[in-house]
Coordinates of C-alpha atoms in Angstrom, one line a residue:
M162 CA 105.3 -41.2 16.1
R163 CA 102.2 -38.8 15.1
W164 CA 98.9 -39.1 16.5
P165 CA 95.8 -39.1 14.2
T166 CA 94.2 -35.5 14.5
E167 CA 90.9 -34.5 16.0
G168 CA 89.5 -34.6 12.6
F169 CA 90.3 -38.2 12.1
W170 CA 88.4 -39.8 14.9
L171 CA 85.6 -37.1 14.2
G172 CA 85.3 -38.7 10.7
R173 CA 85.7 -42.0 11.7
A174 CA 83.0 -41.7 14.6
S175 CA 80.6 -40.0 12.5
V176 CA 81.0 -43.2 9.4
V177 CA 80.1 -46.0 12.7
V178 CA 77.1 -43.7 13.9
A179 CA 75.7 -43.1 10.4
A180 CA 76.4 -46.8 9.7
M181 CA 74.5 -48.1 13.2
L182 CA 71.9 -45.5 12.0
L183 CA 71.5 -46.9 8.5
A184 CA 71.3 -50.4 9.7
C185 CA 68.8 -49.6 12.7
G186 CA 66.6 -48.1 9.9
V187 CA 66.9 -51.0 7.7
A188 CA 65.9 -53.2 10.8
E189 CA 62.9 -51.6 11.7
A190 CA 61.3 -50.9 7.9
R191 CA 57.9 -51.9 8.0
T192 CA 55.1 -52.6 5.4
G193 CA 51.2 -52.8 6.2
Q194 CA 47.7 -53.6 4.7
I195 CA 44.5 -52.5 5.6
S196 CA 42.2 -55.2 5.4
L197 CA 38.2 -53.5 4.7
T198 CA 35.1 -55.4 5.7
V199 CA 32.0 -53.1 5.3
T200 CA 28.3 -54.2 6.1
G201 CA 25.2 -52.4 5.7
D202 CA 24.4 -50.3 2.5
K203 CA 25.8 -51.6 -0.4
E204 CA 26.6 -48.6 -2.2
M205 CA 28.2 -46.9 0.9
A206 CA 30.5 -50.4 1.3
D207 CA 31.3 -49.8 -2.6
E208 CA 32.8 -46.2 -2.4
L209 CA 34.8 -47.1 0.8
K210 CA 36.4 -50.3 -0.7
Q211 CA 37.3 -47.7 -3.8
L212 CA 38.5 -44.9 -1.4
S213 CA 40.7 -47.7 0.3
E214 CA 42.5 -48.9 -2.6
D215 CA 43.0 -45.7 -4.1
L216 CA 44.8 -44.5 -0.9
D217 CA 46.7 -47.9 -0.8
K218 CA 48.2 -46.9 -4.1
D219 CA 48.7 -43.3 -3.2
Q220 CA 49.7 -43.8 0.8
P221 CA 50.9 -47.1 1.2
L222 CA 51.7 -48.0 4.6
S223 CA 55.6 -48.3 5.1
G224 CA 58.0 -47.3 7.6
D225 CA 58.7 -48.2 11.6
S226 CA 56.1 -49.7 14.1
L227 CA 54.8 -46.1 15.0
S228 CA 54.4 -44.7 11.5
L229 CA 52.3 -48.0 10.7
L230 CA 50.3 -47.6 13.7
Q231 CA 49.6 -43.6 13.0
A232 CA 49.2 -43.8 9.4
A233 CA 46.5 -47.1 10.2
Q234 CA 45.2 -44.5 12.5
A235 CA 44.7 -41.8 9.8
R236 CA 43.3 -44.8 7.3
R237 CA 40.5 -45.1 9.8
S238 CA 39.8 -41.1 10.4
R239 CA 39.5 -41.1 6.4
L240 CA 36.8 -43.9 6.6
V241 CA 34.6 -42.4 9.3
S242 CA 34.8 -38.8 7.5
A243 CA 33.4 -40.3 4.4
L244 CA 31.0 -42.2 6.4
R245 CA 29.9 -39.0 7.7
S246 CA 29.7 -37.1 4.1
R247 CA 27.7 -39.1 2.9
G248 CA 25.0 -39.0 6.1
Y249 CA 26.0 -41.9 8.0
Y250 CA 26.1 -40.8 11.5
D251 CA 25.3 -44.1 13.3
S252 CA 28.4 -45.9 11.9
Q253 CA 30.1 -48.4 14.0
V254 CA 34.0 -48.3 12.7
T255 CA 36.1 -50.7 14.8
A256 CA 39.6 -50.6 14.1
T257 CA 42.9 -53.3 15.3
V258 CA 46.1 -55.3 14.7
G259 CA 46.8 -58.6 16.4
N260 CA 43.1 -58.3 17.8
Q261 CA 44.4 -54.8 19.7
P262 CA 42.2 -51.8 19.4
I263 CA 44.9 -49.6 17.2
D264 CA 44.1 -46.6 20.0
E265 CA 45.7 -49.0 22.7
A266 CA 49.5 -49.1 23.7
S267 CA 49.1 -52.9 23.2
A268 CA 48.9 -52.5 19.7
L269 CA 52.5 -51.1 18.9
D270 CA 53.4 -54.1 21.0
A271 CA 51.2 -56.3 18.7
I272 CA 53.6 -54.8 15.5
D273 CA 56.6 -55.0 17.0
S274 CA 55.7 -58.5 18.1
Q275 CA 55.1 -59.4 14.4
P276 CA 58.2 -60.8 12.3
E277 CA 60.0 -57.7 10.6
T278 CA 59.9 -59.0 6.8
A279 CA 56.0 -59.9 7.6
K280 CA 53.3 -57.3 5.9
T281 CA 51.6 -56.5 9.1
D282 CA 47.7 -56.6 8.6
F283 CA 45.5 -53.8 10.2
Q284 CA 41.4 -55.3 10.4
I285 CA 38.9 -52.2 9.8
R286 CA 35.4 -53.4 10.3
I287 CA 32.4 -51.0 9.5
A288 CA 28.9 -51.4 9.9
T289 CA 27.3 -48.4 7.8
G290 CA 23.9 -48.3 9.8
P291 CA 21.2 -46.1 8.1
V292 CA 21.9 -43.0 6.2
Y293 CA 20.4 -39.8 8.2
R294 CA 18.2 -37.5 6.0
V295 CA 17.3 -34.3 5.9
A296 CA 14.1 -33.0 7.8
D297 CA 14.5 -29.2 7.0
L298 CA 15.8 -26.5 4.6
N299 CA 16.1 -23.1 5.9
I300 CA 17.8 -20.1 4.3
D301 CA 18.1 -17.0 7.0
G302 CA 18.9 -13.7 4.9
P303 CA 16.1 -10.4 3.8
Q304 CA 13.1 -12.4 2.5
D305 CA 12.7 -10.1 -0.7
V306 CA 15.7 -11.7 -1.5
V307 CA 15.4 -15.5 0.1
G308 CA 11.6 -15.6 0.5
P309 CA 9.9 -18.7 -1.3
T310 CA 8.6 -16.5 -3.9
V311 CA 11.5 -15.3 -4.7
L312 CA 14.8 -17.4 -4.6
D313 CA 13.5 -20.5 -6.5
R314 CA 14.0 -23.6 -4.3
N315 CA 12.9 -26.1 -6.8
K316 CA 16.5 -25.8 -8.8
L317 CA 18.5 -26.5 -4.9
P318 CA 20.1 -30.0 -5.1
L319 CA 19.3 -30.7 -1.5
K320 CA 15.6 -31.0 -0.6
P321 CA 13.9 -32.5 2.4
G322 CA 13.8 -36.0 2.6
Q323 CA 17.4 -36.6 0.8
P324 CA 20.2 -37.9 2.5
A325 CA 22.6 -35.6 4.3
D326 CA 25.3 -35.8 1.8
A327 CA 28.0 -33.1 2.7
A328 CA 28.9 -32.5 -1.2
T329 CA 24.9 -31.7 -2.1
I330 CA 24.8 -29.5 1.6
I331 CA 28.1 -27.5 0.0
N332 CA 26.5 -27.0 -3.5
T333 CA 22.9 -26.4 -2.6
E334 CA 25.0 -23.3 -0.8
N335 CA 26.5 -22.5 -4.4
Q336 CA 23.4 -23.0 -6.0
I337 CA 21.5 -20.2 -3.3
L338 CA 24.9 -17.5 -4.1
D339 CA 24.5 -18.0 -7.7
Q340 CA 20.7 -16.8 -7.6
V341 CA 21.2 -14.4 -5.2
R342 CA 24.4 -13.0 -6.9
G343 CA 22.4 -13.3 -10.4
R344 CA 19.8 -10.8 -9.0
G345 CA 22.6 -8.1 -8.4
Y346 CA 24.2 -9.1 -5.0
A347 CA 27.5 -9.8 -6.2
L348 CA 29.2 -9.7 -2.3
A349 CA 26.5 -12.4 -1.2
K350 CA 28.1 -14.7 1.2
V351 CA 27.0 -17.9 3.6
S352 CA 28.6 -16.2 7.1
R353 CA 27.2 -19.6 8.6
R354 CA 26.1 -23.1 7.7
E355 CA 24.3 -24.9 10.4
V356 CA 24.0 -28.7 10.3
V357 CA 22.3 -29.8 13.3
I358 CA 22.0 -33.6 13.7
N359 CA 18.8 -35.1 15.9
H360 CA 20.1 -38.8 16.6
A361 CA 17.3 -40.0 17.8
T362 CA 15.2 -39.5 14.7
R363 CA 18.3 -39.7 12.5
E364 CA 17.4 -36.7 10.6
A365 CA 19.5 -33.4 9.7
Y366 CA 18.3 -29.4 9.9
V367 CA 20.2 -27.4 7.5
T368 CA 20.5 -23.6 7.6
Y369 CA 22.3 -21.0 5.7
H370 CA 22.8 -17.9 7.0
L371 CA 23.0 -15.4 4.3
Q372 CA 24.6 -11.7 4.1
T373 CA 23.5 -10.5 0.6
G374 CA 25.7 -7.2 1.0
P375 CA 24.4 -4.4 -1.2
E376 CA 23.2 -4.3 -4.9
A377 CA 25.8 -3.9 -7.2
T378 CA 26.3 -2.7 -10.7
M379 CA 29.3 -3.7 -13.3
G380 CA 32.3 -1.9 -12.7
P381 CA 35.5 -0.8 -14.6
V382 CA 37.7 -3.8 -16.2
H383 CA 41.4 -3.4 -15.5
F384 CA 43.7 -6.0 -18.0
S385 CA 47.1 -6.8 -16.8
G386 CA 50.0 -9.8 -17.4
T387 CA 49.6 -9.4 -21.4
Q388 CA 52.9 -7.8 -23.3
E389 CA 51.7 -8.8 -26.8
I390 CA 48.0 -7.7 -27.3
D391 CA 46.7 -3.8 -27.1
T392 CA 44.7 -3.7 -23.5
T393 CA 42.9 -0.6 -25.5
Y394 CA 41.9 -3.6 -27.9
L395 CA 40.7 -5.9 -25.2
Q396 CA 38.0 -3.3 -24.0
K397 CA 36.5 -3.8 -27.1
R398 CA 35.8 -7.8 -25.9
V399 CA 34.2 -6.3 -22.6
P400 CA 30.3 -7.6 -22.9
F401 CA 28.8 -5.3 -20.5
K402 CA 28.9 -1.3 -20.2
Q403 CA 29.9 0.1 -16.8
G404 CA 26.9 1.1 -14.4
E405 CA 24.8 -1.6 -15.9
P406 CA 23.1 -3.9 -12.9
Y407 CA 25.9 -6.7 -11.6
A408 CA 25.2 -10.4 -13.4
P409 CA 27.5 -13.3 -12.5
D410 CA 26.6 -14.3 -16.5
K411 CA 28.5 -11.1 -17.6
V412 CA 31.7 -12.1 -15.7
T413 CA 31.7 -15.6 -17.3
A414 CA 30.7 -13.9 -20.7
L415 CA 34.0 -11.7 -20.4
R416 CA 36.1 -15.1 -20.2
D417 CA 34.7 -16.8 -22.5
K418 CA 35.0 -13.4 -24.9
L419 CA 38.9 -13.6 -23.8
N420 CA 39.1 -17.3 -24.3
A421 CA 37.8 -17.1 -27.6
L422 CA 40.7 -15.1 -28.8
G423 CA 43.1 -17.8 -28.9
V424 CA 46.0 -15.6 -27.7
F425 CA 45.8 -16.5 -23.9
S426 CA 47.2 -19.5 -21.9
A427 CA 45.3 -18.6 -18.9
V428 CA 42.6 -15.9 -18.5
R429 CA 42.5 -15.1 -14.7
I430 CA 39.6 -13.4 -13.4
K431 CA 39.4 -11.4 -9.8
P432 CA 36.2 -9.7 -9.0
A433 CA 36.9 -6.8 -6.1
T434 CA 36.3 -7.7 -2.7
S435 CA 34.2 -4.6 -2.1
L436 CA 32.3 -2.2 -4.3
D437 CA 33.4 1.3 -5.0
A438 CA 32.4 4.8 -4.3
K439 CA 30.0 4.6 -7.3
G440 CA 28.6 1.0 -6.1
E441 CA 30.0 -0.2 -9.1
L442 CA 32.4 -3.8 -8.6
P443 CA 35.5 -3.5 -10.2
I444 CA 37.5 -6.5 -12.2
D445 CA 40.7 -7.0 -12.4
V446 CA 41.8 -9.7 -15.3
D447 CA 45.4 -11.2 -15.4
L448 CA 46.1 -12.6 -18.3
E449 CA 49.0 -14.5 -19.3
D450 CA 49.9 -14.3 -23.1
R451 CA 50.4 -17.9 -25.1
P452 CA 53.3 -18.2 -27.6
S453 CA 52.3 -16.1 -30.8
H454 CA 53.6 -18.9 -33.4
S455 CA 52.9 -22.3 -33.4
I456 CA 52.7 -25.1 -36.0
G457 CA 51.0 -28.5 -36.3
F458 CA 50.4 -31.7 -38.0
G459 CA 47.5 -34.1 -38.7
A460 CA 46.8 -37.5 -40.5
A461 CA 43.5 -39.1 -41.4
Y462 CA 42.7 -42.4 -43.2
E463 CA 39.3 -43.5 -45.7
T464 CA 39.3 -46.9 -47.0
I465 CA 39.2 -45.9 -51.1
L466 CA 40.2 -42.5 -50.7
G467 CA 43.6 -43.3 -48.4
F468 CA 45.7 -41.5 -46.4
S469 CA 46.1 -37.7 -46.1
A470 CA 48.2 -35.5 -44.3
N471 CA 48.4 -32.1 -43.4
A472 CA 50.6 -29.5 -41.3
Y473 CA 49.7 -25.9 -40.7
W474 CA 51.9 -22.6 -39.4
L475 CA 50.0 -20.1 -37.5
D476 CA 50.5 -16.3 -36.1
R477 CA 47.7 -15.8 -33.7
N478 CA 48.9 -12.1 -32.8
L479 CA 49.8 -10.6 -36.2
F480 CA 49.4 -6.6 -35.3
G481 CA 48.8 -6.6 -31.6
E482 CA 44.9 -7.2 -31.6
A483 CA 44.7 -10.7 -32.0
E484 CA 44.6 -10.7 -35.9
S485 CA 45.7 -14.4 -37.0
L486 CA 47.1 -15.7 -40.3
R487 CA 47.0 -19.6 -40.6
L488 CA 49.0 -21.2 -43.6
S489 CA 47.9 -25.2 -44.1
A490 CA 48.7 -27.5 -46.6
I491 CA 47.1 -31.1 -47.1
V492 CA 48.0 -33.9 -49.2
N493 CA 45.6 -36.6 -50.0
H494 CA 45.1 -39.9 -51.8
I495 CA 48.0 -41.1 -50.6
G496 CA 48.4 -45.2 -51.9
Q497 CA 45.7 -44.9 -53.9
G498 CA 47.9 -44.6 -57.4
A499 CA 50.8 -43.4 -58.9
I500 CA 53.0 -41.1 -57.3
P501 CA 52.6 -37.8 -57.8
D502 CA 50.7 -38.1 -60.3
D503 CA 47.3 -39.1 -58.6
L504 CA 47.9 -37.4 -55.4
G505 CA 45.6 -34.3 -54.5
Y506 CA 46.8 -31.4 -52.3
G507 CA 45.8 -28.1 -51.1
F508 CA 47.6 -24.7 -49.9
R509 CA 45.7 -22.3 -48.1
A510 CA 46.3 -19.0 -46.2
D511 CA 43.4 -17.5 -44.2
F512 CA 43.4 -14.4 -42.1
L513 CA 41.2 -13.4 -39.3
K514 CA 40.8 -9.9 -38.1
P515 CA 38.5 -10.1 -34.5
D516 CA 36.3 -7.2 -33.7
W517 CA 36.3 -5.7 -37.1
W518 CA 34.7 -2.2 -37.0
V519 CA 32.4 -3.4 -34.3
A520 CA 32.5 -5.8 -31.2
G521 CA 31.6 -9.3 -32.3
Q522 CA 32.0 -9.2 -36.1
D523 CA 35.1 -10.9 -37.6
A524 CA 36.4 -9.6 -40.8
T525 CA 37.9 -12.7 -42.9
A526 CA 39.8 -13.6 -45.9
S527 CA 41.5 -16.3 -47.6
A528 CA 43.0 -17.9 -50.6
Q529 CA 43.6 -21.3 -51.8
A530 CA 45.4 -23.6 -54.6
L531 CA 43.9 -27.0 -54.6
R532 CA 44.2 -30.5 -56.8
E533 CA 41.3 -32.8 -55.6
V534 CA 41.5 -36.5 -56.9
Y535 CA 37.6 -38.2 -55.8
P536 CA 35.7 -40.9 -57.8
A537 CA 33.7 -38.3 -59.4
Y538 CA 36.5 -36.2 -60.9
T539 CA 39.3 -34.3 -60.7
R540 CA 40.0 -30.8 -60.1
K541 CA 42.1 -28.2 -60.0
A542 CA 41.1 -24.7 -58.8
V543 CA 42.5 -21.5 -57.2
L544 CA 39.9 -19.8 -54.6
F545 CA 39.6 -16.6 -53.2
G546 CA 36.8 -15.3 -50.8
V547 CA 36.2 -12.4 -47.8
G548 CA 33.8 -12.3 -45.3
L549 CA 32.2 -11.2 -42.2
N550 CA 31.3 -13.3 -39.1
R551 CA 28.9 -11.6 -36.8
T552 CA 27.5 -13.0 -33.3
I553 CA 24.3 -12.3 -32.8
S554 CA 23.8 -13.4 -29.2
E555 CA 25.3 -16.0 -27.3
H556 CA 23.7 -18.9 -29.2
W557 CA 23.3 -17.3 -33.1
R558 CA 25.6 -16.7 -35.4
V559 CA 25.6 -15.3 -39.1
S560 CA 28.2 -15.0 -41.8
A561 CA 27.9 -13.1 -45.3
G562 CA 30.7 -13.0 -48.0
L563 CA 32.3 -13.2 -51.1
S564 CA 34.0 -15.6 -53.7
Y565 CA 35.5 -16.2 -56.5
E566 CA 36.8 -19.3 -58.2
A567 CA 38.4 -20.5 -61.2
S568 CA 38.6 -24.4 -61.8
Q569 CA 39.3 -27.0 -64.3
I570 CA 37.5 -30.1 -63.6
E571 CA 38.2 -33.3 -65.4
Q572 CA 35.1 -36.0 -65.6
S573 CA 34.5 -39.2 -67.8
G574 CA 37.3 -38.4 -69.6
T575 CA 36.0 -34.8 -70.8
T576 CA 37.6 -31.7 -69.7
A577 CA 35.6 -28.0 -68.7
Y578 CA 36.5 -24.9 -67.2
Y579 CA 34.7 -22.8 -64.5
Q580 CA 34.9 -19.4 -63.2
L581 CA 32.1 -18.8 -60.2
F582 CA 31.1 -15.9 -58.5
G583 CA 29.4 -16.5 -54.9
V584 CA 27.4 -15.0 -52.3
P585 CA 28.1 -17.7 -49.2
L586 CA 25.6 -16.8 -46.4
S587 CA 24.9 -18.8 -43.2
A588 CA 23.2 -18.9 -39.8
T589 CA 23.9 -20.9 -37.1
L590 CA 21.7 -21.7 -33.9
N591 CA 23.8 -23.5 -31.1
E592 CA 22.6 -24.7 -28.1
A593 CA 25.1 -27.7 -27.8
N594 CA 27.4 -27.7 -24.9
S595 CA 30.7 -27.7 -26.8
D596 CA 31.9 -27.9 -30.0
L597 CA 34.7 -30.4 -29.6
D598 CA 32.8 -33.5 -27.8
P599 CA 28.9 -32.1 -27.1
T600 CA 27.2 -34.4 -24.6
R601 CA 23.8 -32.4 -24.7
G602 CA 21.7 -29.5 -26.7
Y603 CA 21.7 -29.4 -30.7
K604 CA 22.9 -27.4 -33.2
V605 CA 21.2 -25.6 -36.4
V606 CA 23.2 -24.8 -39.5
L607 CA 21.7 -23.8 -42.6
N608 CA 24.4 -22.5 -45.5
V609 CA 22.9 -21.0 -48.8
T610 CA 25.3 -19.8 -51.6
P611 CA 24.1 -18.4 -54.7
Y612 CA 26.2 -18.8 -57.7
A613 CA 27.0 -16.9 -61.2
D614 CA 29.1 -19.1 -63.7
L615 CA 31.1 -16.1 -65.5
E616 CA 32.3 -19.0 -68.1
H617 CA 29.0 -20.1 -69.2
S618 CA 26.5 -17.2 -70.1
N619 CA 26.5 -16.4 -66.6
D620 CA 24.6 -19.2 -65.6
L621 CA 23.1 -18.7 -62.3
F622 CA 22.3 -21.4 -59.1
A623 CA 22.1 -21.7 -55.5
I624 CA 22.9 -24.3 -53.3
T625 CA 20.9 -24.6 -49.8
K626 CA 22.0 -27.3 -47.2
V627 CA 20.8 -27.3 -43.7
V628 CA 22.2 -29.5 -41.1
G629 CA 20.6 -30.2 -37.6
T630 CA 22.8 -32.1 -34.7
T631 CA 21.2 -32.9 -31.1
Y632 CA 22.8 -34.8 -28.1
L633 CA 20.9 -36.6 -25.0
D634 CA 22.8 -37.5 -22.5
V635 CA 21.4 -40.5 -20.8
S636 CA 23.6 -41.0 -17.9
G637 CA 23.6 -37.4 -16.7
D638 CA 27.4 -37.3 -16.7
G639 CA 28.1 -37.2 -20.2
R640 CA 29.3 -40.6 -20.2
S641 CA 26.6 -42.4 -22.0
V642 CA 25.1 -39.9 -24.8
V643 CA 22.6 -40.7 -27.7
A644 CA 23.7 -38.5 -30.9
A645 CA 21.5 -37.9 -33.6
R646 CA 22.1 -35.9 -37.2
A647 CA 20.1 -35.2 -40.3
A648 CA 20.9 -33.2 -43.2
F649 CA 18.9 -32.0 -46.4
G650 CA 20.1 -30.0 -49.3
S651 CA 18.6 -29.1 -52.4
I652 CA 19.6 -26.9 -55.7
P653 CA 16.6 -25.0 -56.6
G654 CA 16.0 -25.3 -60.3
G655 CA 19.9 -26.5 -60.8
T656 CA 20.3 -29.6 -63.1
N657 CA 23.4 -32.0 -63.3
T658 CA 24.4 -30.3 -66.9
M659 CA 24.5 -26.8 -65.5
V660 CA 26.0 -27.3 -62.3
P661 CA 30.2 -28.1 -61.9
P662 CA 30.7 -31.1 -60.6
D663 CA 32.0 -30.3 -57.2
K664 CA 28.8 -28.2 -56.5
L665 CA 27.2 -31.1 -56.7
F666 CA 25.8 -33.2 -53.5
Y667 CA 27.3 -36.7 -52.9
A668 CA 26.7 -39.0 -50.2
G669 CA 29.1 -41.6 -48.3
G670 CA 32.0 -41.5 -46.6
G671 CA 33.2 -40.8 -42.6
G672 CA 31.0 -37.4 -42.1
S673 CA 28.3 -38.8 -44.3
I674 CA 27.2 -42.4 -44.3
R675 CA 29.8 -44.7 -43.1
G676 CA 30.0 -47.9 -45.1
F677 CA 30.1 -46.4 -48.3
T678 CA 32.8 -44.5 -49.9
Y679 CA 32.8 -41.2 -50.3
Q680 CA 30.6 -39.8 -53.6
S681 CA 29.3 -43.5 -54.1
A682 CA 25.7 -43.0 -52.0
G683 CA 24.0 -41.2 -55.1
P684 CA 23.5 -41.2 -58.9
R685 CA 26.1 -43.1 -60.9
D686 CA 26.9 -43.0 -64.8
A687 CA 26.7 -46.2 -67.2
F688 CA 30.3 -47.1 -66.2
N689 CA 29.1 -46.8 -62.2
N690 CA 30.9 -43.8 -61.7
P691 CA 29.7 -41.4 -59.5
V692 CA 28.3 -38.0 -61.2
G693 CA 26.6 -36.2 -58.2
G694 CA 22.9 -35.1 -57.3
A695 CA 21.0 -32.0 -57.1
S696 CA 19.4 -32.5 -53.5
L697 CA 20.6 -34.7 -50.6
I698 CA 19.0 -36.2 -47.5
E699 CA 21.1 -37.7 -44.7
G700 CA 20.1 -39.2 -41.5
S701 CA 22.5 -40.5 -38.3
L702 CA 22.2 -42.2 -34.7
E703 CA 24.9 -43.0 -32.8
F704 CA 25.5 -44.5 -29.4
R705 CA 28.5 -43.1 -27.3
Q706 CA 29.9 -44.5 -24.6
R707 CA 32.9 -43.6 -22.3
I708 CA 34.7 -46.2 -20.9
G709 CA 37.2 -45.3 -18.4
Q710 CA 39.1 -42.1 -18.3
S711 CA 40.4 -42.1 -22.1
F712 CA 38.8 -44.4 -24.1
G713 CA 35.4 -44.9 -25.5
A714 CA 33.1 -46.7 -28.1
V715 CA 30.3 -46.3 -30.2
V716 CA 28.0 -47.7 -32.3
F717 CA 25.9 -46.4 -35.4
V718 CA 23.3 -46.5 -38.3
D719 CA 23.9 -43.8 -41.2
A720 CA 21.2 -43.6 -43.8
G721 CA 20.3 -41.3 -46.9
G722 CA 22.1 -40.6 -50.4
A723 CA 22.2 -38.2 -53.2
Y724 CA 19.9 -37.8 -55.8
S725 CA 19.5 -36.0 -59.0
K726 CA 16.4 -34.1 -58.6
T727 CA 16.1 -31.0 -56.6
L728 CA 13.8 -33.1 -54.3
P729 CA 14.7 -36.5 -53.4
D730 CA 13.3 -39.1 -55.5
F731 CA 13.5 -43.0 -53.7
S732 CA 12.1 -44.2 -56.7
E733 CA 15.5 -43.4 -58.7
M734 CA 17.3 -44.9 -55.3
S735 CA 16.1 -46.3 -52.1
P736 CA 18.1 -45.0 -49.4
R737 CA 21.7 -46.4 -48.9
I738 CA 21.9 -47.7 -44.5
G739 CA 25.1 -48.4 -43.1
T740 CA 26.2 -49.3 -39.6
G741 CA 28.9 -50.2 -37.9
V742 CA 31.3 -49.4 -34.5
G743 CA 33.8 -47.4 -33.1
V744 CA 36.5 -46.7 -30.8
R745 CA 37.3 -43.2 -29.3
Y746 CA 40.5 -42.2 -27.4
Y747 CA 39.7 -38.8 -25.8
T748 CA 42.7 -36.1 -25.7
A749 CA 42.5 -32.6 -24.5
F750 CA 41.8 -31.4 -28.4
G751 CA 38.9 -33.7 -29.0
P752 CA 38.5 -37.3 -29.2
A753 CA 40.7 -39.2 -32.0
R754 CA 38.2 -41.5 -34.2
L755 CA 38.2 -44.9 -35.7
D756 CA 35.0 -46.3 -37.3
V757 CA 34.6 -49.4 -38.8
G758 CA 31.3 -49.4 -41.5
F759 CA 29.4 -51.8 -43.2
P760 CA 26.9 -51.1 -46.0
L761 CA 23.6 -52.8 -45.3
N762 CA 22.0 -52.4 -49.2
K763 CA 25.5 -51.9 -51.0
R764 CA 25.2 -52.0 -55.2
A765 CA 28.0 -53.3 -57.9
G766 CA 31.3 -51.5 -57.1
D767 CA 30.6 -51.1 -53.4
A768 CA 33.5 -51.7 -50.9
P769 CA 32.4 -54.5 -48.0
F770 CA 33.5 -51.9 -45.4
G771 CA 34.9 -48.9 -44.8
I772 CA 37.2 -47.5 -42.5
Y773 CA 37.9 -44.0 -41.2
V774 CA 40.3 -42.4 -38.7
S775 CA 40.5 -38.8 -38.0
I776 CA 40.1 -36.3 -35.1
G777 CA 36.5 -35.7 -33.8
Q778 CA 33.4 -36.8 -33.2
A779 CA 31.5 -37.9 -36.5
F780 CA 28.9 -34.9 -36.0

């Protein structure tokens, strides 16, 4: 008879031990909950309850008895830290389980005495007590740098009399360093931050001990990480010269200039921790390339005009210096008639050469073929253009170019041909805080384009339009915003008969007067068809409210119209007024928009409402 080998018995023993451990683990597995009661300051109570709820989701109480007890103790510590960080240094916090303090050994017995399947209830009771306030704010450092006549204390968020809030104290430290570094002390730091608490008076005394270090100048910039972009070219994007006085804004501008190229997925700027022998601060920039090619798709919808779909292909680094080539196509007027006879379409190529000839000056070229189907006309055209866009300053940008287009336009059964040579000019003042979703500031855009009609005795006319938008952050955090828009356009000396229909002004639609169909808020012929005007005036007021993390709602009113004369004549037509509501879904590339507009003073033939779906705010 053969006896089992040693390995056999070891294997059997391992299985038995594992089974016993598994059984013990299952038997000792428990869950717990925190029952929180807070008295005192209501705002602080709400914040603590929200913190506890968030921790319940992220760090649920589970495990054996000891694990539950340790988790409850950690939860109490988090709540105490939150109280002190808000200036509540006299708060009273008690935590029990089964009427036993959780710091006592009897707490573990209290947990073990409960059924294993029951949820263990930890009672935490908090009395917030009064908030401590800042009695004095002192900045210890060279008086020629941090003295009251040099460092602007009015800009500091922390002031005597305010709650001794930890976040505000830290933010004030950052604001102090921003001001000091802005005076050229690139290596300035707070070596020590003191917060002395006087429990008798319930006051806090805050002192920042500042070390300025030497004054610095801007040093050399070294690029690394990129495999696609010529770093010699990137030196052209550096918005400062070596040896200039140091300023943090110049480093921020460098980041913005590199991000604006659109070729990097990450830009990491690392100023040196010490100055070089010249007193300059070297700067290392670590870059991460984006894929050179990308494709994209989009869709939109507007009542009467129907659905539209678009696609594009982009090469964002054609020759190694961030030159971009974008090929795009669009099909619209889908569902509004026969296919393909009533479809609109367009094919376009756009080329951009950044920093052409001088830094901050971009050269552009474009070519386009299209067919437009609108209530006012149907147009076939080819267009070509070249131009220069120049950044004058952080907020000013101007452009100038040359354009040529040949078109065939059918309107009211009549077909006309045009050859236009144009000189498009524009100037933009942008003080808004965002291009995709602005919440404060303003923006003004002026466009002027003189044209010569080579097909009709070189007729001359010019189109001028100015658009202004402004944004008021009424909540202070960008969640509640009042936005306003005003637009005025005119064709000086032009008449509706000498100007091609596509160059006239039209009002109505998702970017104009919502509730009215595109082109409908203006002059009409005897058959109620829009014919366009020589002037335009529009105004919009919109309230935008964020809801939660990703959603938002808006309410709006739009007014205005297009007019036959070069200046709006309200005796011809009173301004059209539309109002409505909308929803927003916020994404990384801008908000998705759904608006429903209703005309308040519609005319015969106007739709009872309009629906608008697209990407981006209305303005």
